[in-house]
Short mmCIF file of C-alpha atoms and ligand atoms in Angstrom, two decimals:
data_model
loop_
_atom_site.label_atom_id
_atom_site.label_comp_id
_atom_site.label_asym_id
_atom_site.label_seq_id
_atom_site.Cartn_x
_atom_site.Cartn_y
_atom_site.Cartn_z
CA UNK A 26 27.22 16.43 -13.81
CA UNK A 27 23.77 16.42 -11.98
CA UNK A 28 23.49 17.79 -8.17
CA UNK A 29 21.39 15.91 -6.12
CA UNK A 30 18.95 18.65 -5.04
CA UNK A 31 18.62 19.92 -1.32
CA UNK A 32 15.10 19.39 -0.07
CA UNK A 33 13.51 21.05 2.97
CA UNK A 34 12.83 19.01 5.86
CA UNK A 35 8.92 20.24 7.22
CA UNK A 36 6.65 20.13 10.29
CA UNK A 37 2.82 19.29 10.43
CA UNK A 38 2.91 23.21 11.42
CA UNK A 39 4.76 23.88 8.42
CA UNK A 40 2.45 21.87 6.06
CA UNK A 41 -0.82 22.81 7.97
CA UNK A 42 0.06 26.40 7.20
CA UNK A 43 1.56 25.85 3.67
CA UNK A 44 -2.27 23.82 2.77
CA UNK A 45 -4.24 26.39 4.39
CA UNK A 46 -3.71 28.12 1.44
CA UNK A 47 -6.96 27.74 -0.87
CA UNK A 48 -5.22 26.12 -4.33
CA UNK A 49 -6.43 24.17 -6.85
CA UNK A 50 -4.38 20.60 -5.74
CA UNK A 51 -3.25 17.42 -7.28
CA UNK A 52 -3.00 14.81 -4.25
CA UNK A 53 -0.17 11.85 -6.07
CA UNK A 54 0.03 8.48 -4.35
CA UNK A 55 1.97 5.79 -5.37
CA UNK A 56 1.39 2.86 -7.93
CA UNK A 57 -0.56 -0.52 -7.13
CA UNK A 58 -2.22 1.68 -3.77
CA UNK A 59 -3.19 0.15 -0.88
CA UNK A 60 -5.57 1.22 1.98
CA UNK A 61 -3.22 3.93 3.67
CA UNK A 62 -2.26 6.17 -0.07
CA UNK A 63 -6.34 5.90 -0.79
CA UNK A 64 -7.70 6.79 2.60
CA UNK A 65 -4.83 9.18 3.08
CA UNK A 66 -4.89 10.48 -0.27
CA UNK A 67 -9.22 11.08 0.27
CA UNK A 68 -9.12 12.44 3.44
CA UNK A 69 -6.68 14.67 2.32
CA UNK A 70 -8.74 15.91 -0.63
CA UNK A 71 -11.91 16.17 1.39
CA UNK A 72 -10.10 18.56 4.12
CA UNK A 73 -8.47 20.74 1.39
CA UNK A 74 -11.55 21.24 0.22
CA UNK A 75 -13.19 21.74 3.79
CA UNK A 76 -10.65 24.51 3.38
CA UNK A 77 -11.48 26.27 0.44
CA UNK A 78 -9.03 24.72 -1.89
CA UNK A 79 -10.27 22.45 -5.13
CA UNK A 80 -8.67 18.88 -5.10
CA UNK A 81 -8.68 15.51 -6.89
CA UNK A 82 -6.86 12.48 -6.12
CA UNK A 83 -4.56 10.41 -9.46
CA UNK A 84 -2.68 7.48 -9.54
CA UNK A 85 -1.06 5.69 -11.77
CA UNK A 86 -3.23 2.59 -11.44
CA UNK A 87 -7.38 3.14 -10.38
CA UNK A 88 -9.21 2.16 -6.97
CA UNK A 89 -8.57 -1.67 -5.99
CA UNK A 90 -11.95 -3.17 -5.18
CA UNK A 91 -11.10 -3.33 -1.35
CA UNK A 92 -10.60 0.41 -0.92
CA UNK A 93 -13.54 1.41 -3.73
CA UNK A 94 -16.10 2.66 -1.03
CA UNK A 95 -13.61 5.21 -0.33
CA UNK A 96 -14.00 6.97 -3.68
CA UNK A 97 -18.09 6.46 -2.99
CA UNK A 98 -19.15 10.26 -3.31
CA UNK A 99 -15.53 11.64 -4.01
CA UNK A 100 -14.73 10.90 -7.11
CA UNK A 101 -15.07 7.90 -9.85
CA UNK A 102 -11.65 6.96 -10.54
CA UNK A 103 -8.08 7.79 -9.21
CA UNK A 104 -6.35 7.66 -12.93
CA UNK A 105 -5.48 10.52 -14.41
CA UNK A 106 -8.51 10.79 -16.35
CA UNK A 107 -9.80 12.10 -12.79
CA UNK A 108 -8.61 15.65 -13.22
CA UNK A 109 -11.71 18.02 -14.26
CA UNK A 110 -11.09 19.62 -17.66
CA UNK A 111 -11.21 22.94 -16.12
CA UNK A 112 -8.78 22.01 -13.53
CA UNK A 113 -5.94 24.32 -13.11
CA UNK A 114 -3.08 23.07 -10.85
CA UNK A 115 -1.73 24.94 -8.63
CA UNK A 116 -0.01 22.76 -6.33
CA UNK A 117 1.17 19.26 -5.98
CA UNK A 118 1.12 17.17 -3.09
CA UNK A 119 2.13 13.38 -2.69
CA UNK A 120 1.03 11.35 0.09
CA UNK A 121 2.77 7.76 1.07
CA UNK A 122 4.91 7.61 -2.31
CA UNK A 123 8.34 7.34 -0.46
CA UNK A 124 10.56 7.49 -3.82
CA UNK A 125 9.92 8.68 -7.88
CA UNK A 126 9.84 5.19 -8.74
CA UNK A 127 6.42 4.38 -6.40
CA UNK A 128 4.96 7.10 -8.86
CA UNK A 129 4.98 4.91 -11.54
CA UNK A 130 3.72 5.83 -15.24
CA UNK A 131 2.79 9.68 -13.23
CA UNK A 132 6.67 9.98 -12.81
CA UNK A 133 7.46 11.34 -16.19
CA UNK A 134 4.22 14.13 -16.08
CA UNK A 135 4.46 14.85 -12.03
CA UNK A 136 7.61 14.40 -10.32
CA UNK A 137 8.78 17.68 -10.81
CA UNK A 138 5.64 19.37 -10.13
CA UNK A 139 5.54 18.08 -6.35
CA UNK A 140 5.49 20.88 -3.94
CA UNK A 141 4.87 18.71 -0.78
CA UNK A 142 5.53 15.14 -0.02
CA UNK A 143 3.68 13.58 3.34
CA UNK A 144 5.02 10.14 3.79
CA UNK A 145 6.28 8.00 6.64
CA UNK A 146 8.65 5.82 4.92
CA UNK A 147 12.49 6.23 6.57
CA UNK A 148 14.01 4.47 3.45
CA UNK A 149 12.72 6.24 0.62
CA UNK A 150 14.97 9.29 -2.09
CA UNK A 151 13.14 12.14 -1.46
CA UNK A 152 11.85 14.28 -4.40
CA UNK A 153 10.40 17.40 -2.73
CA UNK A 154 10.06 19.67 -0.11
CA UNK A 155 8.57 17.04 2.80
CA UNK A 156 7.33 16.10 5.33
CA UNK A 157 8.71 12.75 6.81
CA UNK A 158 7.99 11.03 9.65
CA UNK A 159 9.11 7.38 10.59
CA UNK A 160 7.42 7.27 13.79
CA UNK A 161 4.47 7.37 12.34
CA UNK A 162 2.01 3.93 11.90
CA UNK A 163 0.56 5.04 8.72
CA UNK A 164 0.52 8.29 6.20
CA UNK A 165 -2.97 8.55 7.49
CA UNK A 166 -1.80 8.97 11.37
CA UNK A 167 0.19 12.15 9.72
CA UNK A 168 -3.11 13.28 8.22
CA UNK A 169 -4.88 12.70 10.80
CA UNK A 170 -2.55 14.88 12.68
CA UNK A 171 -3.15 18.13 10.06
CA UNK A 172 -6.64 17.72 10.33
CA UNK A 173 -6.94 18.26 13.97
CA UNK A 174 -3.89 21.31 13.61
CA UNK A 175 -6.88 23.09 11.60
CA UNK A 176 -9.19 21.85 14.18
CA UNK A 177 -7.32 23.63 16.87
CA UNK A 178 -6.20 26.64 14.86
CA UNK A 179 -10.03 27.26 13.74
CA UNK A 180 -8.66 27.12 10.13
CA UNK A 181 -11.47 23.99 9.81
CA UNK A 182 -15.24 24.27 11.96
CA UNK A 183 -15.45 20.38 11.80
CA UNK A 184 -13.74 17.54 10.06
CA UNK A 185 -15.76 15.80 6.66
CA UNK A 186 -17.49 12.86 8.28
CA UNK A 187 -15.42 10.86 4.82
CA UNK A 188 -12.59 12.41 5.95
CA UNK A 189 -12.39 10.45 9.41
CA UNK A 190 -13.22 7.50 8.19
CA UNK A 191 -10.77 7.64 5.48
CA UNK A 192 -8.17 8.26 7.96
CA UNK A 193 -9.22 5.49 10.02
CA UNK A 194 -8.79 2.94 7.16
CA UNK A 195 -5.34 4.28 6.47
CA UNK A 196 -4.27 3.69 9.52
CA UNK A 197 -6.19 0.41 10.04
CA UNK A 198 -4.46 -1.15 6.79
CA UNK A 199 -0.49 -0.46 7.68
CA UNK A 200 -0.91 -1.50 10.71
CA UNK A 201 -2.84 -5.15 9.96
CA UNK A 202 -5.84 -3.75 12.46
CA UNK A 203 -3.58 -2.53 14.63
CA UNK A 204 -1.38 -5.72 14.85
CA UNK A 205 1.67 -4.77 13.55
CA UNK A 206 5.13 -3.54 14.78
CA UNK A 207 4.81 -0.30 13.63
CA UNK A 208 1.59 0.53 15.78
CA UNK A 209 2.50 3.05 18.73
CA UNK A 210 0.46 4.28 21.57
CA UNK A 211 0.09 7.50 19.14
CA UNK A 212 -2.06 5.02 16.76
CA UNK A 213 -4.30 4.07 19.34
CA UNK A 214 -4.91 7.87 20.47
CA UNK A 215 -5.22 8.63 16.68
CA UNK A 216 -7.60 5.68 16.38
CA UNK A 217 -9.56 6.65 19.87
CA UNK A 218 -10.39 10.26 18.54
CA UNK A 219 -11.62 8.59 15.29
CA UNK A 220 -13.87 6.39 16.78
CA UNK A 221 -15.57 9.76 19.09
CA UNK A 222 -15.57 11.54 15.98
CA UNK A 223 -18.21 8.76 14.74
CA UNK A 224 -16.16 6.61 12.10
CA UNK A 225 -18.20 2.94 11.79
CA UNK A 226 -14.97 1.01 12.25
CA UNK A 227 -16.32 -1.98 12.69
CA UNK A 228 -17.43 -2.26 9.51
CA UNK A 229 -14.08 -1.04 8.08
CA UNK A 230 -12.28 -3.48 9.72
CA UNK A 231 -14.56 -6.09 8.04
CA UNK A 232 -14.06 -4.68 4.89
CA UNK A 233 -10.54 -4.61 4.97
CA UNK A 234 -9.98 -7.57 7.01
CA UNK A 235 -12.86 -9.99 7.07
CA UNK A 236 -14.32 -10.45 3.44
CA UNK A 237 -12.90 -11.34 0.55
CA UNK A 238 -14.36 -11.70 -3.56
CA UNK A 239 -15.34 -15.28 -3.85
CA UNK A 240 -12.93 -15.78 -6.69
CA UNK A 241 -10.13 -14.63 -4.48
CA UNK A 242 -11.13 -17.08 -1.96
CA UNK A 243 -11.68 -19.96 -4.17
CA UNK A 244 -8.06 -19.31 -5.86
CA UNK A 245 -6.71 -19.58 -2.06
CA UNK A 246 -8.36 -22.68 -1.88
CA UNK A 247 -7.10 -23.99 -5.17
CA UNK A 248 -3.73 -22.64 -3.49
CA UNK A 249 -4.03 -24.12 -0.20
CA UNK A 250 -4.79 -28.02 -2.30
CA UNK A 251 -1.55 -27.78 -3.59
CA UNK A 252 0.62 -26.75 -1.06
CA UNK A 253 3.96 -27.77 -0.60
CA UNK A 254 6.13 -27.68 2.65
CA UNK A 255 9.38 -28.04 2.46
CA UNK A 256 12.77 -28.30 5.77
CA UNK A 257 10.43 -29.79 8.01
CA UNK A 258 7.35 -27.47 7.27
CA UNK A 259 10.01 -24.20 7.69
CA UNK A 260 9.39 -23.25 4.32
CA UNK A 261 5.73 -23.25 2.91
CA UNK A 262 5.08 -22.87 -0.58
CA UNK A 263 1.74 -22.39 -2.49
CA UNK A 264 1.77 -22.73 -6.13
CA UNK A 265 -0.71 -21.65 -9.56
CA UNK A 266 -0.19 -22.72 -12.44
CA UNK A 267 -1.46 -22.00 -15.81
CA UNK A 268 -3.25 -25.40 -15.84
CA UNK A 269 -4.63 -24.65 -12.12
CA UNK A 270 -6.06 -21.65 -13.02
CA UNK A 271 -7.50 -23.04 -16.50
CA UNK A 272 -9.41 -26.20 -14.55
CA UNK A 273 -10.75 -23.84 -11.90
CA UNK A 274 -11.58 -20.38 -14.40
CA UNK A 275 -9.59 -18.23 -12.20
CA UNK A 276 -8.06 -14.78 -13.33
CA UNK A 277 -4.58 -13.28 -12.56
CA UNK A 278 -6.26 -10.36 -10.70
CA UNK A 279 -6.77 -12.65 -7.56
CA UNK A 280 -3.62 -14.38 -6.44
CA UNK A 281 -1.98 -11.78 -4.67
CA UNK A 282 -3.06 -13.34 -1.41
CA UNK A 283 -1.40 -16.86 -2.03
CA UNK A 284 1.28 -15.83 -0.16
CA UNK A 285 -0.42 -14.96 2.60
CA UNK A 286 -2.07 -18.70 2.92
CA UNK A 287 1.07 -19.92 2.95
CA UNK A 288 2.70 -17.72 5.64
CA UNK A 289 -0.51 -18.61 8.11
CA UNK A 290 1.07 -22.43 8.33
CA UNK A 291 2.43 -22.93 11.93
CA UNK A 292 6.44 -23.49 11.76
CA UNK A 293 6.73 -21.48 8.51
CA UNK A 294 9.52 -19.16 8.35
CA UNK A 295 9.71 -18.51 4.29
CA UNK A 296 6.34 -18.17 2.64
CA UNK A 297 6.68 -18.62 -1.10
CA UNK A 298 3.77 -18.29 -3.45
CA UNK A 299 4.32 -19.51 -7.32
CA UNK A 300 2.36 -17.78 -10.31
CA UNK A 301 2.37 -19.35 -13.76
CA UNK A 302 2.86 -16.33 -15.50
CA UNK A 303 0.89 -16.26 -19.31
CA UNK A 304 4.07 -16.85 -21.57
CA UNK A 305 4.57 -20.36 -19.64
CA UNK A 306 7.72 -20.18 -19.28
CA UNK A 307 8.49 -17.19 -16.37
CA UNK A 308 7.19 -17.55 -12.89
CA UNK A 309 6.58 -14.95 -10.59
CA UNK A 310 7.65 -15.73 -6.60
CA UNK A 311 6.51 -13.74 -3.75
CA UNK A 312 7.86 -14.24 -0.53
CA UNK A 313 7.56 -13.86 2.77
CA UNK A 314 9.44 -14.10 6.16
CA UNK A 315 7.86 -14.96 9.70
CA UNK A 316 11.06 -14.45 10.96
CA UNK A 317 15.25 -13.82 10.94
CA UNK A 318 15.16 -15.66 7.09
CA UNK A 319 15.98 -12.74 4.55
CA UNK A 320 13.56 -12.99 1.58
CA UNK A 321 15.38 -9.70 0.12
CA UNK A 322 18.23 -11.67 -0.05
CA UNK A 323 16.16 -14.86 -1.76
CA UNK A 324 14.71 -12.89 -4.62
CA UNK A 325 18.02 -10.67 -5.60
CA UNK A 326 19.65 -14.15 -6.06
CA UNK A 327 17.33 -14.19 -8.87
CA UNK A 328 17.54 -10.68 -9.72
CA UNK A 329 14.41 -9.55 -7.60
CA UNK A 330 13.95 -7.26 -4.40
CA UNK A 331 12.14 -6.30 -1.57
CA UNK A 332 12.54 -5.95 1.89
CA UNK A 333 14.08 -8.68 4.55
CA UNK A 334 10.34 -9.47 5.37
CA UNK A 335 8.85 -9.64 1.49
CA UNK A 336 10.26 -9.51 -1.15
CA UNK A 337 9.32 -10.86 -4.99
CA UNK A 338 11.42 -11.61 -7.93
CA UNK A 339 11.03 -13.48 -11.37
CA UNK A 340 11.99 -17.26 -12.44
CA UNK A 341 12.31 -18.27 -15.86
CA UNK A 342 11.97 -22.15 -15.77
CA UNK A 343 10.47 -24.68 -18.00
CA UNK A 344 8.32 -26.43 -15.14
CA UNK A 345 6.86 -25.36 -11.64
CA UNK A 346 9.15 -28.25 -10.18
CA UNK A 347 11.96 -26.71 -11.97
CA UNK A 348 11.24 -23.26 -10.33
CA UNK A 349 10.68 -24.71 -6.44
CA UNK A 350 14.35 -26.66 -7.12
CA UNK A 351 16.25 -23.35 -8.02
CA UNK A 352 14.33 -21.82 -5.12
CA UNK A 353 15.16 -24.59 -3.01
CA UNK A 354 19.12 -24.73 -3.59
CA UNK A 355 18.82 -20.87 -2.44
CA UNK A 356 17.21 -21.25 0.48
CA UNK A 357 19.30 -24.33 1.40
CA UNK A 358 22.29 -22.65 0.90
CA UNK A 359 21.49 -19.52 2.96
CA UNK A 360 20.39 -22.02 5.91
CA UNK A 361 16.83 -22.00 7.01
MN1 MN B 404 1.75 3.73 4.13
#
């Protein structure tokens, strides 16, 4: 029989100290990464070495295109591939990966290497010796708060330029730009010293929040054309089919916002999005909720998951109609 291991429960003191210590470090973060594991995970690398330690960030998938400039002058990729040949690790540390499986494909080689996990996720199955703090907006508000312990202790002279802004984008992406339910007066504070430290936040937040690759946006338009609304415009669904995307040459790499067109309808309180997948024949369904509607318990009907507020799961089906009518009986039974 396997015992569930014991894992310590650490401060930012705790942590600051442990990190002080000059190591050569792997920084983990978790699969598919978004804006807060990359600018947490680079900030983090750029004050460890501030402090005398070697580092390199690796993931189990590289850099989206969004968060690329924040590997500009760091390093070229995040995969594995990353790690200088010469590297010898000496310590572990995972930032924003809340359970093994977020590692992904670096589970099998890392999980039981991790010394230190920083993360702010309440639900996740700790693997390590942590650091966890709900409170907090973003992974990149807990790094934030290191780098100004060494500020104060004298461990660090002055924080990487990179660093900040890294931090800053972190933050900025959990929290939507600092929409979201999850931002606290802490955030702002956070975000206040970032922007007297210098970070150009204006043009993060138009990275992040204000452009998008043509193709993406011409997909959401392709989207948008064949929208379907459904109980009185409550539920909004935005389809892509195999035939949608042959007519209008678009790639699978750029519908992850779909749902996200849908959800912006007024009166929607399911969002669905609906992607042809290559074999024809399976569909995958994102979804999201604007409000009380539980799209965890949508997609586990069809043996998918996620949280009340998004959640994604598979259809097999022989048509798009097909799909939106299994969907449909779902939702209709639950009550929308
Ligand atoms: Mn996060």
């Amino acid at each position: 029989m396997s015992k569930e291991k014991e894992y310590a429960s650490l401060t930012a003191r705790q942590v600051a100290d442990l990190l002080t210590q000059p190591k050569n470090t792997v920084i983990l973060l978790h699969t598919r990464p978004d804006g807060d594991a990359v600018g947490s995970a680079v900030a983090l690398r750029l004050l460890l070495e501030a402090l005398g330690s070697r580092a390199v960030c690796v993931c189990a998938n590289d850099i989206p295109r969004r968060e690329a400039f924040l590997l500009d002058g760091v390093q070229s990729s995040l995969l594995e591939t990353a790690i200088p040949t010469d590297f010898c690790v000496e310590r572990v540390v995972a930032v924003d990966t809340a359970s093994p499986a977020q590692m992904g494909a670096l589970a099998d080689a890392w999980l039981d290497r991790v010394d230190v996990m920083i993360d702010h996720h309440g639900t996740g199955t700790p693997y390590a010796d942590g650091w966890i703090e709900p409170t907090a907006s973003a992974t990149g508000e807990m790094i934030f708060m290191l780098s100004r312990l060494w500020l104060a202790d004298g461990a660090l002279k002055a924080i990487p330029p990179h660093a900040d802004a890294a931090m800053f984008t972190a933050i900025a992406s959990d929290t939507g730009g600092f929409r979201y339910s999850n931002v606290t007066p802490t955030t702002h504070l956070c975000a206040a010293e970032l922007i007297r430290a210098g970070v150009d936040t204006a043009t993060i937040n138009h990275r992040l929040f204000e452009c998008k690759p043509y193709e993406l946006m011409r997909a959401e338009q392709v989207g948008f054309g064949a929208m379907r609304r459904y109980f009185d415009g409550r539920m909004t669904v935005v389809p892509m089919t195999n035939a949608m995307k042959t007519e209008h040459g678009l790639s699978d790499g750029v519908m992850d916002t779909l749902v996200d067109v849908a959800r912006m309808v007024e009166g929607t309180e399911l969002a669905v999005s609906i992607r042809q997948q290559a074999d024809g024949t399976s569909f995958r369904v994102s979804t999201r909720s604007n409000g009380a509607f539980s799209a965890a318990t949508l997609c586990a009907a069809f043996g998918g998951g996620g949280h009340d507020k998004a959640a994604g799961c598979t259809v097999e089906a022989a048509s798009l109609d097909a799909v939106i009518e299994k969907l449909l009986a779902v939702v209709e039974q639950m009550g929308i």
